[in-house]
mmCIF file of C-alpha atoms and ligand atoms in Angstrom:
data_model
loop_
_atom_site.group_PDB
_atom_site.id
_atom_site.type_symbol
_atom_site.label_atom_id
_atom_site.label_comp_id
_atom_site.label_asym_id
_atom_site.label_seq_id
_atom_site.Cartn_x
_atom_site.Cartn_y
_atom_site.Cartn_z
ATOM 1 C CA MET O 1 10.139 -13.635 15.167
ATOM 2 C CA ALA O 2 12.929 -10.921 15.569
ATOM 3 C CA ILE O 3 12.883 -8.328 13.395
ATOM 4 C CA MET O 4 14.699 -9.545 10.263
ATOM 5 C CA LEU O 5 17.678 -7.226 9.028
ATOM 6 C CA LYS O 6 18.736 -7.160 5.600
ATOM 7 C CA SER O 7 22.089 -7.003 4.043
ATOM 8 C CA ARG O 8 22.913 -4.279 1.295
ATOM 9 C CA GLN O 9 22.869 -7.071 -1.182
ATOM 10 C CA GLU O 10 19.339 -8.353 -0.221
ATOM 11 C CA ILE O 11 18.269 -4.760 -0.405
ATOM 12 C CA GLU O 12 19.639 -4.513 -3.938
ATOM 13 C CA LYS O 13 17.565 -7.408 -4.387
ATOM 14 C CA MET O 14 14.421 -6.451 -2.561
ATOM 15 C CA ARG O 15 15.083 -3.364 -5.091
ATOM 16 C CA ARG O 16 14.355 -5.637 -8.376
ATOM 17 C CA SER O 17 11.119 -7.008 -6.789
ATOM 18 C CA GLY O 18 10.053 -3.896 -5.280
ATOM 19 C CA GLN O 19 10.851 -1.507 -9.303
ATOM 20 C CA ALA O 20 8.600 -5.061 -10.499
ATOM 21 C CA VAL O 21 5.979 -3.987 -8.632
ATOM 22 C CA ARG O 22 6.336 -0.562 -9.447
ATOM 23 C CA GLN O 23 6.134 -1.437 -12.800
ATOM 24 C CA ILE O 24 3.070 -2.826 -12.731
ATOM 25 C CA LEU O 25 1.766 0.010 -11.095
ATOM 26 C CA ASP O 26 2.764 1.996 -13.564
ATOM 27 C CA MET O 27 0.821 -0.207 -16.436
ATOM 28 C CA LEU O 28 -2.081 -0.314 -14.169
ATOM 29 C CA ARG O 29 -1.984 3.687 -14.256
ATOM 30 C CA SER O 30 -2.065 4.115 -17.997
ATOM 31 C CA LEU O 31 -5.518 1.010 -17.676
ATOM 32 C CA VAL O 32 -7.348 2.891 -15.100
ATOM 33 C CA LYS O 33 -10.059 5.215 -17.124
ATOM 34 C CA PRO O 34 -14.074 4.882 -17.166
ATOM 35 C CA GLY O 35 -16.169 1.898 -18.342
ATOM 36 C CA VAL O 36 -12.655 -0.294 -17.006
ATOM 37 C CA THR O 37 -13.562 -3.289 -14.413
ATOM 38 C CA THR O 38 -11.499 -4.673 -11.616
ATOM 39 C CA MET O 39 -11.144 -7.370 -13.500
ATOM 40 C CA ASP O 40 -9.137 -5.952 -16.165
ATOM 41 C CA LEU O 41 -6.328 -4.532 -14.028
ATOM 42 C CA GLU O 42 -6.518 -8.477 -12.742
ATOM 43 C CA VAL O 43 -5.590 -9.897 -15.983
ATOM 44 C CA ALA O 44 -3.082 -6.947 -17.056
ATOM 45 C CA ALA O 45 -1.278 -7.404 -13.759
ATOM 46 C CA ALA O 46 -1.480 -10.702 -13.748
ATOM 47 C CA ARG O 47 -0.472 -11.447 -16.923
ATOM 48 C CA MET O 48 2.140 -9.054 -16.465
ATOM 49 C CA ILE O 49 3.926 -10.476 -13.411
ATOM 50 C CA GLU O 50 4.042 -13.600 -15.160
ATOM 51 C CA GLU O 51 6.253 -12.048 -18.172
ATOM 52 C CA MET O 52 8.157 -10.737 -15.313
ATOM 53 C CA GLY O 53 9.068 -14.547 -13.910
ATOM 54 C CA ALA O 54 8.173 -12.949 -10.732
ATOM 55 C CA VAL O 55 5.389 -14.739 -8.316
ATOM 56 C CA PRO O 56 1.927 -12.886 -7.095
ATOM 57 C CA ALA O 57 2.423 -12.320 -3.710
ATOM 58 C CA PHE O 58 -1.361 -12.221 -2.996
ATOM 59 C CA LYS O 59 -3.002 -14.868 -4.783
ATOM 60 C CA GLY O 60 -3.348 -17.547 -2.522
ATOM 61 C CA TYR O 61 -2.893 -15.885 0.491
ATOM 62 C CA HIS O 62 -4.697 -17.184 3.414
ATOM 63 C CA GLY O 63 -6.629 -18.031 0.489
ATOM 64 C CA TYR O 64 -7.282 -14.903 -0.918
ATOM 65 C CA PRO O 65 -8.126 -15.400 -4.830
ATOM 66 C CA CYS O 66 -6.247 -12.248 -6.620
ATOM 67 C CA VAL O 67 -3.069 -11.188 -7.641
ATOM 68 C CA LEU O 68 -4.310 -7.492 -6.420
ATOM 69 C CA CYS O 69 -6.791 -5.762 -4.485
ATOM 70 C CA THR O 70 -8.525 -3.477 -5.808
ATOM 71 C CA SER O 71 -10.991 -1.414 -3.111
ATOM 72 C CA VAL O 72 -13.064 1.473 -4.765
ATOM 73 C CA ASN O 73 -14.817 4.705 -3.047
ATOM 74 C CA SER O 74 -15.914 3.731 0.172
ATOM 75 C CA GLU O 75 -13.458 0.458 0.021
ATOM 76 C CA VAL O 76 -10.695 0.646 2.192
ATOM 77 C CA VAL O 77 -8.251 -2.393 1.040
ATOM 78 C CA HIS O 78 -8.754 -6.183 -0.013
ATOM 79 C CA GLY O 79 -11.210 -5.315 -2.539
ATOM 80 C CA ILE O 80 -11.527 -8.189 -4.644
ATOM 81 C CA PRO O 81 -11.421 -7.644 -8.283
ATOM 82 C CA SER O 82 -14.577 -8.519 -10.238
ATOM 83 C CA ARG O 83 -15.604 -8.465 -13.596
ATOM 84 C CA SER O 84 -19.195 -7.140 -12.363
ATOM 85 C CA ARG O 85 -17.279 -3.421 -11.056
ATOM 86 C CA VAL O 86 -17.022 -1.276 -13.802
ATOM 87 C CA LEU O 87 -14.759 1.727 -12.755
ATOM 88 C CA ARG O 88 -17.106 4.436 -13.431
ATOM 89 C CA GLU O 89 -15.905 8.607 -14.081
ATOM 90 C CA GLY O 90 -15.278 10.132 -10.171
ATOM 91 C CA ASP O 91 -15.029 6.852 -8.886
ATOM 92 C CA ILE O 92 -11.528 6.574 -6.797
ATOM 93 C CA VAL O 93 -9.632 2.903 -6.883
ATOM 94 C CA SER O 94 -7.341 1.989 -4.519
ATOM 95 C CA VAL O 95 -4.794 -1.023 -6.160
ATOM 96 C CA ASP O 96 -2.317 -2.809 -3.804
ATOM 97 C CA CYS O 97 0.430 -5.226 -5.647
ATOM 98 C CA GLY O 98 2.776 -7.977 -3.882
ATOM 99 C CA VAL O 99 5.128 -9.471 -5.949
ATOM 100 C CA LEU O 100 7.692 -12.497 -4.694
ATOM 101 C CA LEU O 101 10.845 -12.311 -7.330
ATOM 102 C CA ASP O 102 13.974 -13.461 -6.673
ATOM 103 C CA GLY O 103 13.313 -14.959 -2.645
ATOM 104 C CA TYR O 104 12.469 -11.604 -1.368
ATOM 105 C CA PHE O 105 9.177 -9.832 -1.922
ATOM 106 C CA GLY O 106 8.005 -5.864 -2.568
ATOM 107 C CA ASP O 107 4.965 -4.333 -1.764
ATOM 108 C CA SER O 108 3.144 -1.140 -2.972
ATOM 109 C CA ALA O 109 -0.087 0.542 -3.498
ATOM 110 C CA VAL O 110 -1.419 3.551 -5.285
ATOM 111 C CA THR O 111 -5.436 5.198 -5.348
ATOM 112 C CA PHE O 112 -5.954 6.154 -9.024
ATOM 113 C CA ALA O 113 -8.540 9.173 -9.733
ATOM 114 C CA VAL O 114 -11.104 7.206 -12.914
ATOM 115 C CA GLY O 115 -11.590 10.226 -15.418
ATOM 116 C CA GLU O 116 -11.562 14.248 -14.912
ATOM 117 C CA ARG O 117 -14.352 14.938 -13.151
ATOM 118 C CA VAL O 118 -13.123 14.302 -9.250
ATOM 119 C CA GLN O 119 -15.190 15.832 -6.733
ATOM 120 C CA ASN O 120 -12.663 18.236 -4.817
ATOM 121 C CA LYS O 121 -13.258 15.893 -1.425
ATOM 122 C CA ALA O 122 -11.708 12.991 -3.365
ATOM 123 C CA ARG O 123 -9.075 15.009 -5.080
ATOM 124 C CA LYS O 124 -8.128 16.593 -1.249
ATOM 125 C CA LEU O 125 -8.178 12.722 -0.040
ATOM 126 C CA LEU O 126 -6.047 11.119 -2.712
ATOM 127 C CA GLU O 127 -2.884 14.382 -2.022
ATOM 128 C CA VAL O 128 -3.454 14.303 1.654
ATOM 129 C CA THR O 129 -2.534 10.510 1.847
ATOM 130 C CA GLU O 130 0.057 10.495 -0.956
ATOM 131 C CA ALA O 131 1.713 13.361 0.968
ATOM 132 C CA SER O 132 1.046 11.416 4.503
ATOM 133 C CA LEU O 133 3.029 8.395 3.355
ATOM 134 C CA GLU O 134 6.261 11.020 1.863
ATOM 135 C CA LYS O 135 5.727 12.494 5.499
ATOM 136 C CA ALA O 136 6.059 8.764 7.248
ATOM 137 C CA ILE O 137 9.395 8.122 4.874
ATOM 138 C CA GLN O 138 10.976 11.284 5.608
ATOM 139 C CA GLU O 139 10.745 10.027 9.257
ATOM 140 C CA VAL O 140 13.313 6.894 8.347
ATOM 141 C CA LYS O 141 16.345 7.277 9.802
ATOM 142 C CA VAL O 142 18.675 4.955 11.828
ATOM 143 C CA GLY O 143 17.662 5.798 15.419
ATOM 144 C CA ALA O 144 14.310 6.743 14.921
ATOM 145 C CA THR O 145 10.870 5.098 16.213
ATOM 146 C CA LEU O 146 7.892 3.575 14.479
ATOM 147 C CA GLY O 147 5.940 6.215 17.371
ATOM 148 C CA ASP O 148 7.243 8.563 14.670
ATOM 149 C CA ILE O 149 6.543 7.567 11.897
ATOM 150 C CA GLY O 150 2.861 7.247 13.241
ATOM 151 C CA ALA O 151 2.788 10.467 14.435
ATOM 152 C CA ALA O 152 3.960 11.692 11.580
ATOM 153 C CA VAL O 153 1.154 10.101 9.514
ATOM 154 C CA GLN O 154 -1.680 10.880 11.955
ATOM 155 C CA GLN O 155 -1.172 14.178 12.103
ATOM 156 C CA HIS O 156 -0.910 15.134 8.732
ATOM 157 C CA VAL O 157 -4.006 13.356 8.314
ATOM 158 C CA GLU O 158 -6.187 14.553 11.310
ATOM 159 C CA ALA O 159 -4.645 18.045 10.198
ATOM 160 C CA VAL O 160 -7.008 17.841 7.840
ATOM 161 C CA GLY O 161 -10.171 16.408 9.509
ATOM 162 C CA PHE O 162 -9.547 12.820 7.834
ATOM 163 C CA ASN O 163 -8.879 10.115 9.763
ATOM 164 C CA VAL O 164 -6.220 7.404 9.888
ATOM 165 C CA VAL O 165 -7.605 3.803 9.847
ATOM 166 C CA ARG O 166 -6.523 1.656 12.677
ATOM 167 C CA ASP O 167 -7.545 -1.750 12.052
ATOM 168 C CA PHE O 168 -4.494 -2.399 9.375
ATOM 169 C CA VAL O 169 -0.873 -1.791 9.760
ATOM 170 C CA GLY O 170 2.010 -2.146 8.005
ATOM 171 C CA HIS O 171 4.172 -4.465 8.008
ATOM 172 C CA GLY O 172 8.504 -5.464 7.752
ATOM 173 C CA ILE O 173 8.773 -6.940 4.404
ATOM 174 C CA GLY O 174 11.819 -9.467 2.693
ATOM 175 C CA ARG O 175 11.422 -13.424 2.340
ATOM 176 C CA GLU O 176 8.292 -13.017 4.092
ATOM 177 C CA MET O 177 5.386 -10.486 2.890
ATOM 178 C CA HIS O 178 4.645 -9.838 6.335
ATOM 179 C CA GLU O 179 7.367 -9.478 8.889
ATOM 180 C CA GLU O 180 7.759 -7.939 11.884
ATOM 181 C CA PRO O 181 7.238 -4.706 13.005
ATOM 182 C CA GLN O 182 3.933 -3.858 12.955
ATOM 183 C CA ILE O 183 4.018 -0.381 11.349
ATOM 184 C CA PRO O 184 1.219 1.190 12.368
ATOM 185 C CA ASN O 185 -0.174 5.021 10.805
ATOM 186 C CA TYR O 186 -0.653 6.719 14.387
ATOM 187 C CA GLY O 187 1.745 6.984 17.682
ATOM 188 C CA GLN O 188 3.566 9.454 19.687
ATOM 189 C CA ARG O 189 6.466 10.788 18.807
ATOM 190 C CA GLY O 190 9.931 8.523 20.235
ATOM 191 C CA ARG O 191 7.819 5.570 20.795
ATOM 192 C CA GLY O 192 8.055 2.321 19.911
ATOM 193 C CA THR O 193 10.400 0.008 18.111
ATOM 194 C CA VAL O 194 13.611 2.025 17.580
ATOM 195 C CA LEU O 195 14.581 1.357 13.462
ATOM 196 C CA LYS O 196 18.629 0.148 12.547
ATOM 197 C CA ALA O 197 20.281 -0.194 9.337
ATOM 198 C CA GLY O 198 18.926 -3.158 7.328
ATOM 199 C CA MET O 199 15.150 -3.015 8.538
ATOM 200 C CA VAL O 200 12.928 -2.952 5.380
ATOM 201 C CA LEU O 201 9.123 -1.756 5.909
ATOM 202 C CA ALA O 202 6.195 -1.581 3.598
ATOM 203 C CA ILE O 203 4.341 2.258 5.077
ATOM 204 C CA GLU O 204 1.179 1.997 4.412
ATOM 205 C CA PRO O 205 -1.428 4.950 5.005
ATOM 206 C CA MET O 206 -5.091 4.073 5.044
ATOM 207 C CA VAL O 207 -6.834 7.062 4.894
ATOM 208 C CA ASN O 208 -10.913 7.912 5.316
ATOM 209 C CA THR O 209 -12.672 11.422 4.652
ATOM 210 C CA GLY O 210 -15.183 10.065 7.571
ATOM 211 C CA ALA O 211 -14.938 8.184 10.707
ATOM 212 C CA ALA O 212 -11.527 5.535 11.079
ATOM 213 C CA ASP O 213 -14.342 2.569 11.803
ATOM 214 C CA VAL O 214 -13.880 -0.040 8.887
ATOM 215 C CA LYS O 215 -15.682 -3.577 8.789
ATOM 216 C CA VAL O 216 -14.942 -6.664 6.511
ATOM 217 C CA LEU O 217 -17.850 -7.778 3.978
ATOM 218 C CA GLU O 218 -19.684 -10.766 3.912
ATOM 219 C CA ASP O 219 -16.668 -12.103 1.146
ATOM 220 C CA GLY O 220 -14.644 -12.342 3.592
ATOM 221 C CA TRP O 221 -12.011 -9.868 2.652
ATOM 222 C CA THR O 222 -13.252 -6.639 1.165
ATOM 223 C CA ALA O 223 -12.594 -3.968 4.321
ATOM 224 C CA VAL O 224 -15.226 -0.599 3.828
ATOM 225 C CA THR O 225 -15.489 2.043 5.882
ATOM 226 C CA VAL O 226 -18.902 1.929 8.683
ATOM 227 C CA ASP O 227 -20.028 5.018 7.322
ATOM 228 C CA GLY O 228 -19.275 4.941 3.596
ATOM 229 C CA SER O 229 -16.916 7.928 3.915
ATOM 230 C CA LEU O 230 -14.144 7.478 1.002
ATOM 231 C CA SER O 231 -11.213 5.755 1.653
ATOM 232 C CA ALA O 232 -7.349 5.740 0.097
ATOM 233 C CA HIS O 233 -4.539 3.790 0.308
ATOM 234 C CA PHE O 234 -1.003 4.537 -0.802
ATOM 235 C CA GLU O 235 2.090 1.817 0.653
ATOM 236 C CA HIS O 236 5.940 1.883 -0.298
ATOM 237 C CA THR O 237 8.562 -0.315 0.475
ATOM 238 C CA VAL O 238 11.132 1.403 2.361
ATOM 239 C CA ALA O 239 14.748 0.277 3.190
ATOM 240 C CA VAL O 240 16.186 1.971 6.425
ATOM 241 C CA THR O 241 19.918 2.872 5.729
ATOM 242 C CA GLU O 242 23.097 5.108 7.221
ATOM 243 C CA ASP O 243 22.621 7.445 4.281
ATOM 244 C CA GLY O 244 18.296 7.683 5.379
ATOM 245 C CA PRO O 245 15.075 5.782 3.253
ATOM 246 C CA GLN O 246 15.642 3.834 0.112
ATOM 247 C CA VAL O 247 12.082 3.357 -1.131
ATOM 248 C CA LEU O 248 12.551 0.450 -3.249
ATOM 249 C CA THR O 249 9.155 1.093 -5.087
ATOM 250 C CA ARG O 250 9.547 4.460 -6.566
HETATM 251 N N1 MF3 H 301 -0.296 -4.816 0.583
HETATM 252 C C1 MF3 H 301 -1.049 -5.415 1.822
HETATM 253 C C2 MF3 H 301 -0.559 -6.363 2.765
HETATM 254 O O1 MF3 H 301 0.376 -5.919 3.070
HETATM 255 C C3 MF3 H 301 -1.715 -6.830 1.177
HETATM 256 C C4 MF3 H 301 -2.288 -7.906 1.503
HETATM 257 S S1 MF3 H 301 -3.320 -9.418 1.167
HETATM 258 C C5 MF3 H 301 -3.432 -10.190 0.687
HETATM 259 O O2 MF3 H 301 -0.830 -6.943 3.981
HETATM 260 F F1 MF3 H 301 -4.462 -10.731 0.279
HETATM 261 F F2 MF3 H 301 -2.163 -10.783 0.670
HETATM 262 F F3 MF3 H 301 -4.101 -10.560 2.068
HETATM 263 CO CO1 CO H 302 1.925 -3.929 2.561
#
């Protein structure tokens, strides 16, 4: 499959999907506190998606059971919400949400600190990972390359001694949740696919305080760091336009 370019009208539709995801993540931000379970987040998100008349993008995707991915501490991505997973003071939790609205997908993720007493290293991890996504977004312009995006993330992350996960990548998005191209969070400037107006990209750096290596648990989904180090994940859906990047999930 080729890269599917979107018209201005399609990008406006995708902005609605993106804004739906934004509103859900904003609602979840206010719920995240010690004592809340990851299933509480799931239930609230599922209800809101339904009220919006949207369809959850993840539930049923290759058999995935929930509308959110909730990944705590050393969990990298694809953590499955659970009634027994209680968020504790000092945890970090990555919440990933995707919806389908009026034929188009939106996809975004954010990592929250739980409570007020989060260790400095975790705080730094959230800051650096989110900033690496912003660096990537700044590279999004017609004529730039996917290597420019990956290099921007990698450089920002490695400068502070953290590491970029390589086993998962970002992706094109549109009428399908996962479209071409794949978007690695590492790379070399000037290399790779050249960006064109109308591409829409889900850029999603995953960053570990320790080594980059990850493994998938017995549940077949939850990816964790092999060394037990902390991991964070931020994601935005971004349109490439002649006027530069448009972050549809902002
Ligand atoms: N944001 C993730 C992605 O783009 C979420 C997919 S979770 C899944 O791949 F359950 F749907 F696979
Ligand atoms: Co994604």
